[in-house]
Amino acid sequence: MPMSDNPTSRHVLNRLRAAHRHGRLVDAALSRASTYAHPAGRVVRIETHISVVYLAGRYAYKIMKPVDFGFVDFVGLEARRRCCEAEIRLNAPFAGRIYCDVRQLLFDGRRCRLGRGICKRAPPPRRDDAEVIDYAVRMRRFDQRLLFSNLLSHGELSASDIDAAATKLAASHRHARRAGNGPRAPVARLGSAALLRDQVLAALAPLEDDPRTADAVGRSALRATCESELARLALHVDSRRAQGYVRACHGDLHLDNIVRSGQHALMFDCIEFSDELRWIDVTCDLAFLLMDLRAHGDEEHAHRLLNRYLEATGDFAGLAALRLYVVYRALVRARVALLKAEPPEMCDAPAAARGITSYLNLAANEARDMRERAPWLLLCHGFSGSGKSVASRALADMSGAIRVSSDLERKRRAPFAAPALDALPPGAYTQAALDAHYQRLVAHVRDVLNAGYTTLVDATFLKAAHRARFAALAHELNRPMLILNFHAPHARLAERVNARARGPRNASDAGAEVLAAQIAQADALDAHERQHTVDLDTDVAIEAFSRPQWWAPLFGRLHAEGGKI
C-alpha cells in the first residue's frame, strides 16, 4: 500500500506537517522583540536538535521543538509543557538562580505574546480569549563569554573555576535523590548493569555503521573492550546502585553547560526528558565533564577536577568504572558531533570533524588504558610542615595520579560526606585510633589501585608498622611501590606549622607540639625501605612543586624502572 493510502502513515505525516507549521509560527514570534513585555533588543537565536533558545534583553527563553526522535516526543503541547516544568524543577540543584519560571505563549488570532508564569501544580490557565500555543522556559541571561567552553578556548579557564565546579557537583550529588528512595525516585532498572550495557552499545553501534567513523572504531577494538569491561564490572555497577550511588544527576555535563558566576560554577540544561539518562551513577555524571576537558586537550584541569571531587566526596570506590564511563561519554559526544555534521551547509563541518576525531581518539586511548593498567603506589613520607600535602596535590594535578589524604579522610564522618575541618579531640590521635585510621586508608588505596590508577597516599608514615601495611598491600596486588621522602630543616618545619596554625581552617590539626613529638618518636626508614625511597628537598618556594623539573628525581626513578604515573 502506498504511504498516502495508509491511514497510520497519513496521520503521522499530517501530525509532523502541523508541527512544522506550528514551529515556524512560534519561531517567528519569539524572534521579534515586540513579543516580549520587556526591552529585548536584538533577539539572538540558538538552536539544538530538540530546542531553541532566544536571547532577549535580560532573559533567555527556551522552547522545546515539536519533534519526535523516538527517545523524545515533543509534538504534543502537553508534552512540551511537562518538559518545561521539569526543566525548572530538575535544574534547581545545579543552576542556582538561572531558571525563573515557565511562560505561556499566547495567540489571539492576530499576534503572539508571552503570558505570566504558570503554576506548576495547577492546569495552565487561559488568558482572555487567547489560545495557549506553546510554553517557554524563562531564564536569567548570562554572559556567554563565561561559559566554560569559551573560557577554555580563550585560555581563561582557571584552577579556581575547576575547584568551583568540583565543589558544586559534589554538593549536588550529595543531596540528590537516590534511586528507589523517595516519592519521585523511580525504581525500574535505572542505573543497572543491564541498562548501562544497552546504553554503551547503543552509543557505539551508529559509529560502527557510519563510513566516516567505522575504521577508527574498528581499529581501536572499542566493541571488544567495552563488552569485556561491561561484563567485568556488572557486579560493581549493580552493587553501587544498591548502595545508593545511582541518583538524580545532571546527565549532560559538558563544557557548554557550565558557566562561571562570580566565584561559583553553575550547571544548567540538565537532562529532563529521560529518566534513563538522568538517574545514573554519580561517577558517570562526573565522567562527562572529565571526558570533555580531556577531549579539548586540558588534561591538567581534568586531573584537578577528579582529585578535588574525590577530596569532597571520598568516593574512591566509584573509580572502578570511571574509564568505562569516560569511553561511553566520548562515544555519545562523537555521535552528537556526527549528527551536527549533517547536513554540511547547516554547520561548521571542519569543526564537527575535529570534534568527532578528538572524542574517538580519547575513547581509544581510554580503552587502551583499561587493557594496560600499570599503577604505582607512592607513599608520601615526612613530618608535619614538610610540604608533602601541597607537593602531592601539585603532583596529582600534573600527572593524573589519585591522591588519598590522611587528614581529609580522618575528618570524613560518613561515606560521601564532606570532610569537617574542625579540630578533632585528642582521642582521635591515640595509637588505637591511628591504627584504625590507617586501616581505612588501606581500603581506599586498594580501591584506587584496583581501578588502575597510580595512588599518592598523603600521610606522615612515620611509623614502620603503618608503612608495612601498605608495602603488604602493594605485594598482594603485585604493584610497585616507592616512598617519597619529603624533608626540610627543622626550623622550616616549625615555621610552616606555626604559619598554618595562624591561617584559615584546614584539614591538619598538627601544631608545634605535635611536630616535636613526631621528631622525637618517628621510626627511621630502614635499609630495605631506603632502596625504594626518592628524596625530595622541600626547602623551596611553594611554586616549585608545580614545576616538572622539581620532580625530576621521581620521574627519573620511574623511567629507570620502566614505569610512569
Coordinates of C-alpha atoms in Angstrom, one line a residue:
M1 CA 0.0 0.0 0.0
P2 CA 1.5 3.4 -0.9
M3 CA 2.2 5.6 2.1
S4 CA -0.5 8.1 1.1
D5 CA -3.1 5.3 1.2
N6 CA -2.0 4.1 4.7
P7 CA -4.2 5.8 7.3
T8 CA -1.5 5.4 10.0
S9 CA 1.2 6.9 7.8
R10 CA -1.1 9.7 6.7
H11 CA -1.8 10.5 10.3
V12 CA 1.9 10.6 11.2
L13 CA 2.7 12.7 8.1
N14 CA -0.1 15.2 8.9
R15 CA 1.0 15.4 12.5
L16 CA 4.6 16.2 11.5
R17 CA 3.4 18.8 8.9
A18 CA 1.2 20.5 11.5
A19 CA 4.1 20.5 14.0
H20 CA 6.4 22.1 11.3
R21 CA 3.8 24.9 10.6
H22 CA 3.5 25.4 14.3
G23 CA 7.3 25.6 14.8
R24 CA 7.5 28.3 12.1
L25 CA 4.8 30.4 13.8
V26 CA 6.4 30.2 17.2
D27 CA 9.9 30.8 15.9
A28 CA 8.8 33.9 14.0
A29 CA 7.0 35.2 17.1
L30 CA 9.9 34.7 19.5
S31 CA 12.4 36.2 17.1
R32 CA 10.5 39.5 17.2
A33 CA 11.4 42.0 20.0
S34 CA 7.7 43.1 20.2
T35 CA 6.6 39.7 21.5
Y36 CA 8.3 40.4 24.9
A37 CA 6.9 42.5 27.7
H38 CA 10.4 43.9 28.5
P39 CA 13.1 45.6 26.4
A40 CA 14.5 42.8 24.2
G41 CA 17.0 44.5 21.9
R42 CA 18.3 42.3 19.1
V43 CA 17.0 38.8 19.7
V44 CA 19.7 36.1 19.3
R45 CA 18.6 32.6 18.3
I46 CA 20.5 29.5 19.4
E47 CA 19.2 26.1 18.1
T48 CA 19.9 22.5 19.1
H49 CA 18.3 19.3 17.8
I50 CA 15.4 19.4 20.3
S51 CA 15.2 23.1 21.5
V52 CA 15.6 26.7 20.5
V53 CA 16.8 29.4 22.9
Y54 CA 16.1 33.1 22.3
L55 CA 18.3 35.7 24.0
A56 CA 16.1 38.7 24.6
G57 CA 17.3 41.5 26.8
R58 CA 17.9 40.4 30.4
Y59 CA 16.4 37.0 29.8
A60 CA 16.7 33.9 27.7
Y61 CA 13.6 31.9 26.6
K62 CA 13.8 28.2 25.7
I63 CA 11.2 26.3 23.8
M64 CA 11.1 22.6 23.0
K65 CA 10.8 22.0 19.3
P66 CA 7.7 19.9 18.2
V67 CA 9.8 17.0 17.1
D68 CA 9.6 13.2 17.6
F69 CA 13.0 11.4 17.7
G70 CA 11.8 8.3 19.3
F71 CA 13.8 8.8 22.5
V72 CA 11.9 12.1 22.9
D73 CA 8.4 13.2 21.6
F74 CA 7.6 16.9 21.9
V75 CA 5.0 17.0 19.1
G76 CA 2.1 17.4 21.7
L77 CA 1.6 20.7 23.5
E78 CA 1.1 18.9 26.9
A79 CA 4.4 17.1 26.5
R80 CA 6.2 20.4 25.9
R81 CA 4.5 21.9 29.0
R82 CA 5.6 19.0 31.2
C83 CA 9.1 19.1 29.9
C84 CA 9.4 22.9 30.5
E85 CA 8.2 22.5 34.1
A86 CA 10.5 19.6 34.6
E87 CA 13.4 21.7 33.4
I88 CA 12.7 24.3 36.0
R89 CA 12.4 21.7 38.8
L90 CA 15.3 19.5 37.9
N91 CA 17.9 22.2 37.1
A92 CA 17.4 23.9 40.5
P93 CA 20.1 21.9 42.4
F94 CA 22.7 22.7 39.7
A95 CA 21.9 26.1 38.3
G96 CA 21.2 28.3 41.2
R97 CA 19.1 31.4 40.2
I98 CA 19.5 30.9 36.4
Y99 CA 16.0 29.4 36.0
C100 CA 13.0 31.6 36.6
D101 CA 9.6 30.1 35.5
V102 CA 7.6 28.7 32.6
R103 CA 5.7 31.2 30.4
Q104 CA 2.8 30.6 28.2
L105 CA 3.0 31.7 24.5
L106 CA -0.5 33.1 23.7
F107 CA -2.1 33.7 20.3
D108 CA -5.2 35.8 19.9
G109 CA -5.7 35.3 16.2
R110 CA -3.6 38.4 15.3
R111 CA -0.3 38.2 17.2
C112 CA 1.6 36.2 19.7
R113 CA 2.6 37.4 23.2
L114 CA 4.1 35.9 26.3
G115 CA 1.9 35.4 29.3
R116 CA 2.7 35.3 33.0
G117 CA 4.5 32.4 34.7
I118 CA 2.2 29.3 35.2
C119 CA 1.7 27.5 38.4
K120 CA 3.4 24.1 38.5
R121 CA 0.6 22.2 40.3
A122 CA -2.4 23.6 38.5
P123 CA -3.7 23.2 34.9
P124 CA -2.3 26.0 32.8
P125 CA -4.9 28.9 32.8
R126 CA -6.2 30.6 29.7
R127 CA -5.9 34.4 29.4
D128 CA -8.9 36.3 27.9
D129 CA -9.7 34.7 24.6
A130 CA -6.1 34.0 23.7
E131 CA -5.1 30.4 22.8
V132 CA -2.1 28.8 24.5
I133 CA 0.1 27.6 21.7
D134 CA 3.3 26.8 23.4
Y135 CA 5.4 27.1 26.6
A136 CA 8.8 28.7 27.1
V137 CA 11.3 28.3 30.0
R138 CA 12.4 31.8 31.1
M139 CA 16.0 32.1 32.4
R140 CA 18.2 34.9 33.5
R141 CA 20.6 35.7 30.8
F142 CA 24.4 35.4 31.5
D143 CA 27.5 36.5 29.6
Q144 CA 28.2 33.8 27.0
R145 CA 31.9 34.6 27.3
L146 CA 31.8 33.0 30.8
L147 CA 30.8 29.6 29.6
F148 CA 33.5 27.0 30.5
S149 CA 33.8 26.1 26.8
N150 CA 34.5 29.8 25.8
L151 CA 36.8 30.3 28.8
L152 CA 38.8 27.2 27.8
S153 CA 39.1 28.2 24.1
H154 CA 40.4 31.7 25.2
G155 CA 42.9 30.2 27.7
E156 CA 40.9 31.8 30.6
L157 CA 39.6 28.7 32.4
S158 CA 41.3 28.8 35.8
A159 CA 42.1 26.4 38.6
S160 CA 39.6 28.1 40.8
D161 CA 36.9 27.5 38.1
I162 CA 37.7 23.8 38.2
D163 CA 37.6 23.8 42.0
A164 CA 34.2 25.6 42.0
A165 CA 32.8 23.0 39.5
A166 CA 34.1 20.1 41.6
T167 CA 32.6 21.6 44.8
K168 CA 29.2 22.3 43.1
L169 CA 29.0 18.9 41.5
A170 CA 29.9 17.1 44.7
A171 CA 27.3 19.0 46.7
S172 CA 24.6 18.4 44.1
H173 CA 25.4 14.7 44.1
R174 CA 25.4 14.6 47.9
H175 CA 21.9 16.0 48.2
A176 CA 20.4 14.4 45.1
R177 CA 17.6 11.8 45.5
R178 CA 18.6 8.2 45.3
A179 CA 17.0 5.6 43.0
G180 CA 14.3 3.8 44.9
N181 CA 14.3 6.4 47.7
G182 CA 11.5 9.0 47.9
P183 CA 8.2 9.6 46.2
R184 CA 9.7 10.8 43.0
A185 CA 12.6 8.4 42.8
P186 CA 12.0 5.7 40.2
V187 CA 13.0 2.1 40.8
A188 CA 12.8 0.1 37.5
R189 CA 16.3 -0.8 36.2
L190 CA 17.7 2.7 36.2
G191 CA 21.4 2.7 36.8
S192 CA 21.7 -1.1 36.5
A193 CA 24.4 -3.0 34.7
A194 CA 21.9 -4.3 32.2
L195 CA 20.8 -0.8 31.2
L196 CA 24.4 0.5 31.1
R197 CA 25.3 -2.3 28.7
D198 CA 22.4 -1.3 26.4
Q199 CA 23.4 2.4 26.6
V200 CA 27.1 1.9 25.8
L201 CA 26.5 -0.5 22.9
A202 CA 23.7 1.8 21.6
A203 CA 26.1 4.7 21.5
L204 CA 28.8 2.5 19.8
A205 CA 26.6 1.0 17.1
P206 CA 26.0 4.1 14.9
L207 CA 29.7 4.9 14.9
E208 CA 30.5 1.4 13.8
D209 CA 28.0 1.7 10.9
D210 CA 28.9 5.1 9.7
P211 CA 31.6 5.0 7.0
R212 CA 33.2 8.2 8.4
T213 CA 34.0 6.5 11.7
A214 CA 33.8 2.8 11.2
D215 CA 37.5 2.3 10.5
A216 CA 38.7 4.3 13.6
V217 CA 36.2 2.5 15.8
G218 CA 37.2 -0.9 14.4
R219 CA 41.0 -0.3 14.8
S220 CA 40.5 0.7 18.4
A221 CA 38.8 -2.6 19.3
L222 CA 36.2 -0.5 21.2
R223 CA 33.4 -3.0 21.0
A224 CA 35.6 -5.9 22.4
T225 CA 36.9 -3.7 25.2
C226 CA 33.5 -2.3 26.1
E227 CA 31.9 -5.7 26.2
S228 CA 34.7 -7.1 28.3
E229 CA 34.6 -4.2 30.8
L230 CA 30.8 -4.3 30.9
A231 CA 30.9 -7.9 31.9
R232 CA 33.8 -7.5 34.4
L233 CA 32.1 -4.5 36.1
A234 CA 28.5 -5.8 36.1
L235 CA 28.5 -6.7 39.8
H236 CA 30.2 -3.5 40.7
V237 CA 27.6 -1.4 38.8
D238 CA 24.7 -3.2 40.5
S239 CA 26.3 -3.0 43.9
R240 CA 26.8 0.7 43.6
R241 CA 23.1 1.1 42.7
A242 CA 22.2 -1.0 45.8
Q243 CA 24.4 1.3 47.9
G244 CA 22.6 4.4 46.8
Y245 CA 25.1 5.9 44.3
V246 CA 22.6 6.0 41.4
R247 CA 21.0 9.4 41.9
A248 CA 19.1 12.2 40.1
C249 CA 22.1 13.6 38.2
H250 CA 22.7 16.3 35.6
G251 CA 23.2 13.8 32.8
D252 CA 24.6 16.3 30.2
L253 CA 27.5 17.9 31.9
H254 CA 29.8 19.1 29.1
L255 CA 31.7 22.4 28.9
D256 CA 28.9 24.3 27.1
N257 CA 26.5 23.7 30.0
I258 CA 28.6 25.3 32.8
V259 CA 29.1 29.0 33.4
R260 CA 31.3 31.0 35.8
S261 CA 29.2 33.1 38.2
G262 CA 31.4 35.1 40.5
Q263 CA 33.4 32.6 42.5
H264 CA 30.9 29.8 41.7
A265 CA 30.2 27.4 38.8
L266 CA 26.6 27.0 37.7
M267 CA 25.4 24.0 35.7
F268 CA 22.4 24.3 33.5
D269 CA 20.4 22.4 30.8
C270 CA 20.3 19.0 32.6
I271 CA 18.6 16.0 31.0
E272 CA 14.9 16.5 31.8
F273 CA 13.3 14.2 29.1
S274 CA 14.8 10.8 30.1
D275 CA 15.0 9.1 33.5
E276 CA 17.3 6.5 32.0
L277 CA 19.9 9.2 31.1
R278 CA 19.5 11.2 34.3
W279 CA 19.2 8.6 37.0
I280 CA 22.8 7.3 36.8
D281 CA 25.8 6.6 39.0
V282 CA 27.3 9.8 40.3
T283 CA 30.7 8.7 38.8
C284 CA 29.1 8.5 35.3
D285 CA 27.9 12.1 35.7
L286 CA 31.4 13.3 36.7
A287 CA 32.9 11.3 33.8
F288 CA 31.1 13.6 31.3
L289 CA 33.0 16.7 32.4
L290 CA 36.2 14.9 32.8
M291 CA 35.9 13.5 29.3
D292 CA 35.1 16.8 27.7
L293 CA 38.1 18.6 29.4
R294 CA 40.4 15.9 28.1
A295 CA 38.8 15.8 24.6
H296 CA 39.6 19.6 24.5
G297 CA 43.2 18.9 25.4
D298 CA 43.0 20.1 29.0
E299 CA 44.5 17.1 30.8
E300 CA 45.7 19.1 33.9
H301 CA 42.3 20.6 34.7
A302 CA 40.7 17.1 34.2
H303 CA 43.2 15.7 36.7
R304 CA 42.4 18.5 39.1
L305 CA 38.7 18.1 38.8
L306 CA 38.8 14.4 39.6
N307 CA 41.1 14.9 42.6
R308 CA 39.0 17.8 44.0
Y309 CA 35.8 15.8 43.6
L310 CA 37.3 12.9 45.4
E311 CA 38.5 15.2 48.2
A312 CA 35.0 16.4 48.6
T313 CA 33.3 13.0 48.5
G314 CA 35.9 10.3 49.3
D315 CA 34.2 8.1 46.7
F316 CA 37.3 6.2 45.7
A317 CA 35.2 3.0 45.1
G318 CA 33.5 4.8 42.2
L319 CA 36.8 4.8 40.2
A320 CA 36.4 1.2 39.2
A321 CA 34.1 2.1 36.3
L322 CA 35.3 5.6 35.6
R323 CA 37.3 4.7 32.5
L324 CA 34.3 2.8 31.0
Y325 CA 32.1 5.8 31.7
V326 CA 34.6 8.1 30.0
V327 CA 34.6 5.9 26.9
Y328 CA 30.8 5.9 27.0
R329 CA 30.6 9.7 27.2
A330 CA 33.2 10.1 24.4
L331 CA 31.1 7.8 22.2
V332 CA 28.0 9.8 22.9
R333 CA 29.7 13.1 22.1
A334 CA 31.2 11.6 18.9
R335 CA 27.7 10.6 17.8
V336 CA 26.4 14.1 18.6
A337 CA 29.3 15.7 16.5
L338 CA 28.4 13.3 13.7
L339 CA 24.8 14.4 13.7
K340 CA 25.9 18.1 13.7
A341 CA 27.9 17.4 10.6
E342 CA 24.7 16.7 8.7
P343 CA 23.8 18.5 6.5
P344 CA 27.1 20.3 5.9
E345 CA 25.5 23.5 5.0
M346 CA 23.9 23.8 8.4
C347 CA 27.1 23.7 10.5
D348 CA 30.8 24.2 10.7
A349 CA 31.8 20.9 9.0
P350 CA 35.5 21.1 9.7
A351 CA 34.9 21.8 13.4
A352 CA 32.5 18.9 13.6
A353 CA 35.0 16.6 12.1
R354 CA 37.7 17.7 14.6
G355 CA 35.2 17.1 17.4
I356 CA 34.5 13.5 16.1
T357 CA 38.2 12.8 15.9
S358 CA 39.0 14.1 19.4
Y359 CA 36.3 12.1 21.0
L360 CA 37.1 8.9 19.2
N361 CA 40.8 9.3 20.0
L362 CA 40.0 9.8 23.6
A363 CA 37.8 6.7 23.7
A364 CA 40.5 4.7 22.0
N365 CA 43.2 5.9 24.5
E366 CA 41.0 5.2 27.5
A367 CA 40.1 1.7 26.1
R368 CA 43.9 1.0 25.8
D369 CA 44.4 2.1 29.4
M370 CA 41.7 -0.2 30.5
R371 CA 43.6 -3.1 28.9
E372 CA 47.1 -2.0 30.1
R373 CA 46.7 -1.0 33.7
A374 CA 50.1 -0.4 35.4
P375 CA 49.6 1.7 38.5
W376 CA 52.2 2.5 41.2
L377 CA 51.8 3.0 44.9
L378 CA 53.5 6.2 46.1
L379 CA 53.7 6.8 49.9
C380 CA 54.3 10.5 51.0
H381 CA 56.6 10.3 54.0
G382 CA 57.5 13.3 56.1
F383 CA 57.0 15.4 59.2
S384 CA 54.2 17.9 59.5
G385 CA 55.3 21.1 57.7
S386 CA 57.4 19.2 55.2
G387 CA 55.2 20.4 52.4
K388 CA 54.1 16.9 51.4
S389 CA 50.4 17.8 51.2
V390 CA 50.9 20.8 48.9
A391 CA 53.5 19.0 46.8
S392 CA 51.4 15.8 46.4
R393 CA 48.4 17.8 45.4
A394 CA 50.5 19.5 42.7
L395 CA 51.9 16.1 41.5
A396 CA 48.4 14.7 41.3
D397 CA 47.2 17.6 39.2
M398 CA 50.2 17.3 37.0
S399 CA 50.3 13.6 36.5
G400 CA 46.8 12.2 36.9
A401 CA 47.6 10.1 40.0
I402 CA 44.9 9.9 42.6
R403 CA 45.7 11.5 45.9
V404 CA 44.3 10.0 49.2
S405 CA 44.8 12.5 52.0
S406 CA 45.1 11.1 55.5
D407 CA 44.0 14.4 57.1
L408 CA 40.8 14.7 54.9
E409 CA 39.8 11.1 55.3
R410 CA 40.2 11.3 59.1
K411 CA 37.7 14.1 59.2
R412 CA 35.1 12.5 56.9
R413 CA 32.4 11.4 59.3
A414 CA 30.4 9.3 56.9
P415 CA 30.7 7.9 53.4
F416 CA 30.3 10.5 50.7
A417 CA 30.2 13.3 53.3
A418 CA 32.3 16.4 53.0
P419 CA 35.2 16.5 55.5
A420 CA 34.6 18.5 58.6
L421 CA 37.6 20.8 59.2
D422 CA 37.0 21.4 62.9
A423 CA 39.9 20.2 65.1
L424 CA 39.4 16.6 66.4
P425 CA 39.5 15.7 70.1
P426 CA 42.7 14.1 71.5
G427 CA 41.0 10.7 71.4
A428 CA 41.2 10.7 67.6
Y429 CA 45.0 10.5 67.8
T430 CA 45.5 7.6 70.2
Q431 CA 47.6 4.7 68.9
A432 CA 44.4 2.6 68.5
A433 CA 42.6 5.4 66.6
L434 CA 45.7 5.9 64.3
D435 CA 45.9 2.1 63.6
A436 CA 42.2 2.0 62.7
H437 CA 42.6 5.1 60.5
Y438 CA 45.4 3.7 58.6
Q439 CA 43.4 0.5 58.0
R440 CA 40.7 2.7 56.4
L441 CA 43.3 4.3 54.2
V442 CA 44.4 0.8 53.1
A443 CA 40.8 0.1 51.9
H444 CA 40.7 3.3 49.9
V445 CA 44.1 2.7 48.3
R446 CA 43.0 -0.8 47.4
D447 CA 40.0 0.6 45.5
V448 CA 42.2 3.1 43.7
L449 CA 44.9 0.6 42.7
N450 CA 42.3 -2.0 41.6
A451 CA 40.8 0.7 39.4
G452 CA 44.1 1.0 37.6
Y453 CA 45.2 4.4 38.9
T454 CA 48.6 5.3 40.4
T455 CA 47.9 6.3 44.1
L456 CA 49.6 9.0 46.1
V457 CA 48.9 8.5 49.9
D458 CA 49.4 11.7 51.7
A459 CA 50.2 10.7 55.3
T460 CA 53.2 11.2 57.6
F461 CA 54.0 7.4 57.6
L462 CA 56.4 8.0 60.5
K463 CA 55.7 4.5 62.0
A464 CA 57.3 1.5 60.4
A465 CA 54.1 -0.6 61.1
H466 CA 52.0 1.8 59.0
R467 CA 54.4 1.7 56.1
A468 CA 54.5 -2.1 56.3
R469 CA 50.7 -2.3 55.9
F470 CA 50.9 -0.5 52.5
A471 CA 54.0 -2.5 51.5
A472 CA 52.0 -5.6 52.1
L473 CA 49.1 -4.3 50.0
A474 CA 51.5 -3.5 47.1
H475 CA 52.9 -7.0 47.3
E476 CA 49.4 -8.6 47.5
L477 CA 48.3 -6.6 44.4
N478 CA 51.7 -7.1 42.6
R479 CA 52.1 -3.3 42.3
P480 CA 55.5 -1.5 42.6
M481 CA 55.8 0.9 45.5
L482 CA 58.0 4.0 46.2
I483 CA 58.4 6.1 49.3
L484 CA 58.6 9.8 48.6
N485 CA 60.6 11.3 51.5
F486 CA 59.8 15.0 51.8
H487 CA 62.3 16.7 54.0
A488 CA 63.3 20.2 55.1
P489 CA 65.3 21.7 58.0
H490 CA 63.5 21.6 61.4
A491 CA 63.4 25.3 61.5
R492 CA 61.5 25.5 58.3
L493 CA 59.1 22.8 59.5
A494 CA 58.3 24.8 62.6
E495 CA 57.9 27.9 60.6
R496 CA 55.3 26.3 58.3
V497 CA 53.4 24.6 61.1
N498 CA 53.1 27.9 63.1
A499 CA 52.0 29.8 60.0
R500 CA 49.4 27.2 59.2
A501 CA 48.0 27.4 62.8
R502 CA 47.6 31.2 62.3
G503 CA 45.8 30.8 59.0
P504 CA 42.3 29.7 58.0
R505 CA 41.0 26.3 59.0
N506 CA 42.5 23.3 57.2
A507 CA 42.4 19.6 57.4
S508 CA 45.6 19.3 59.5
D509 CA 45.4 19.5 63.3
A510 CA 49.2 19.4 63.7
G511 CA 50.8 22.2 65.7
A512 CA 54.2 22.8 67.3
E513 CA 53.7 20.2 70.0
V514 CA 52.7 17.5 67.5
L515 CA 55.7 18.3 65.3
A516 CA 58.1 18.0 68.3
A517 CA 56.5 14.6 69.2
Q518 CA 56.8 13.4 65.6
I519 CA 60.5 14.3 65.5
A520 CA 61.2 12.5 68.8
Q521 CA 59.2 9.3 68.1
A522 CA 59.4 8.7 64.4
D523 CA 60.7 5.3 63.1
A524 CA 63.5 5.9 60.7
L525 CA 63.4 4.3 57.2
D526 CA 65.3 1.1 57.3
A527 CA 67.9 -0.1 54.7
H528 CA 65.3 -2.0 52.7
E529 CA 62.9 0.9 52.6
R530 CA 65.7 3.2 51.6
Q531 CA 66.2 1.1 48.4
H532 CA 62.7 2.1 47.4
T533 CA 62.9 5.8 48.5
V534 CA 63.1 9.0 46.5
D535 CA 64.3 12.0 48.5
L536 CA 62.7 15.4 47.8
D537 CA 64.0 18.6 49.4
T538 CA 61.1 20.8 50.1
D539 CA 63.1 23.8 51.4
V540 CA 62.0 25.7 48.3
A541 CA 59.3 28.2 47.3
I542 CA 55.9 26.6 47.1
E543 CA 55.7 27.4 43.4
A544 CA 58.4 24.9 42.7
F545 CA 56.1 22.0 43.4
S546 CA 54.1 22.7 40.2
R547 CA 57.2 22.5 38.0
P548 CA 58.1 19.2 36.4
Q549 CA 61.8 19.8 36.9
W550 CA 61.4 19.7 40.7
W551 CA 60.0 16.2 40.4
A552 CA 62.9 15.0 38.2
P553 CA 64.2 12.6 40.9
L554 CA 60.9 10.8 41.0
F555 CA 60.3 10.9 37.2
G556 CA 63.9 9.6 36.7
R557 CA 63.4 6.8 39.1
L558 CA 60.1 5.7 37.4
H559 CA 61.7 5.9 34.0
A560 CA 64.7 3.8 35.1
E561 CA 62.3 1.1 36.4
G562 CA 60.1 1.2 33.3
G563 CA 57.2 2.9 34.9
K564 CA 55.1 6.0 34.7
I565 CA 52.4 7.7 36.6

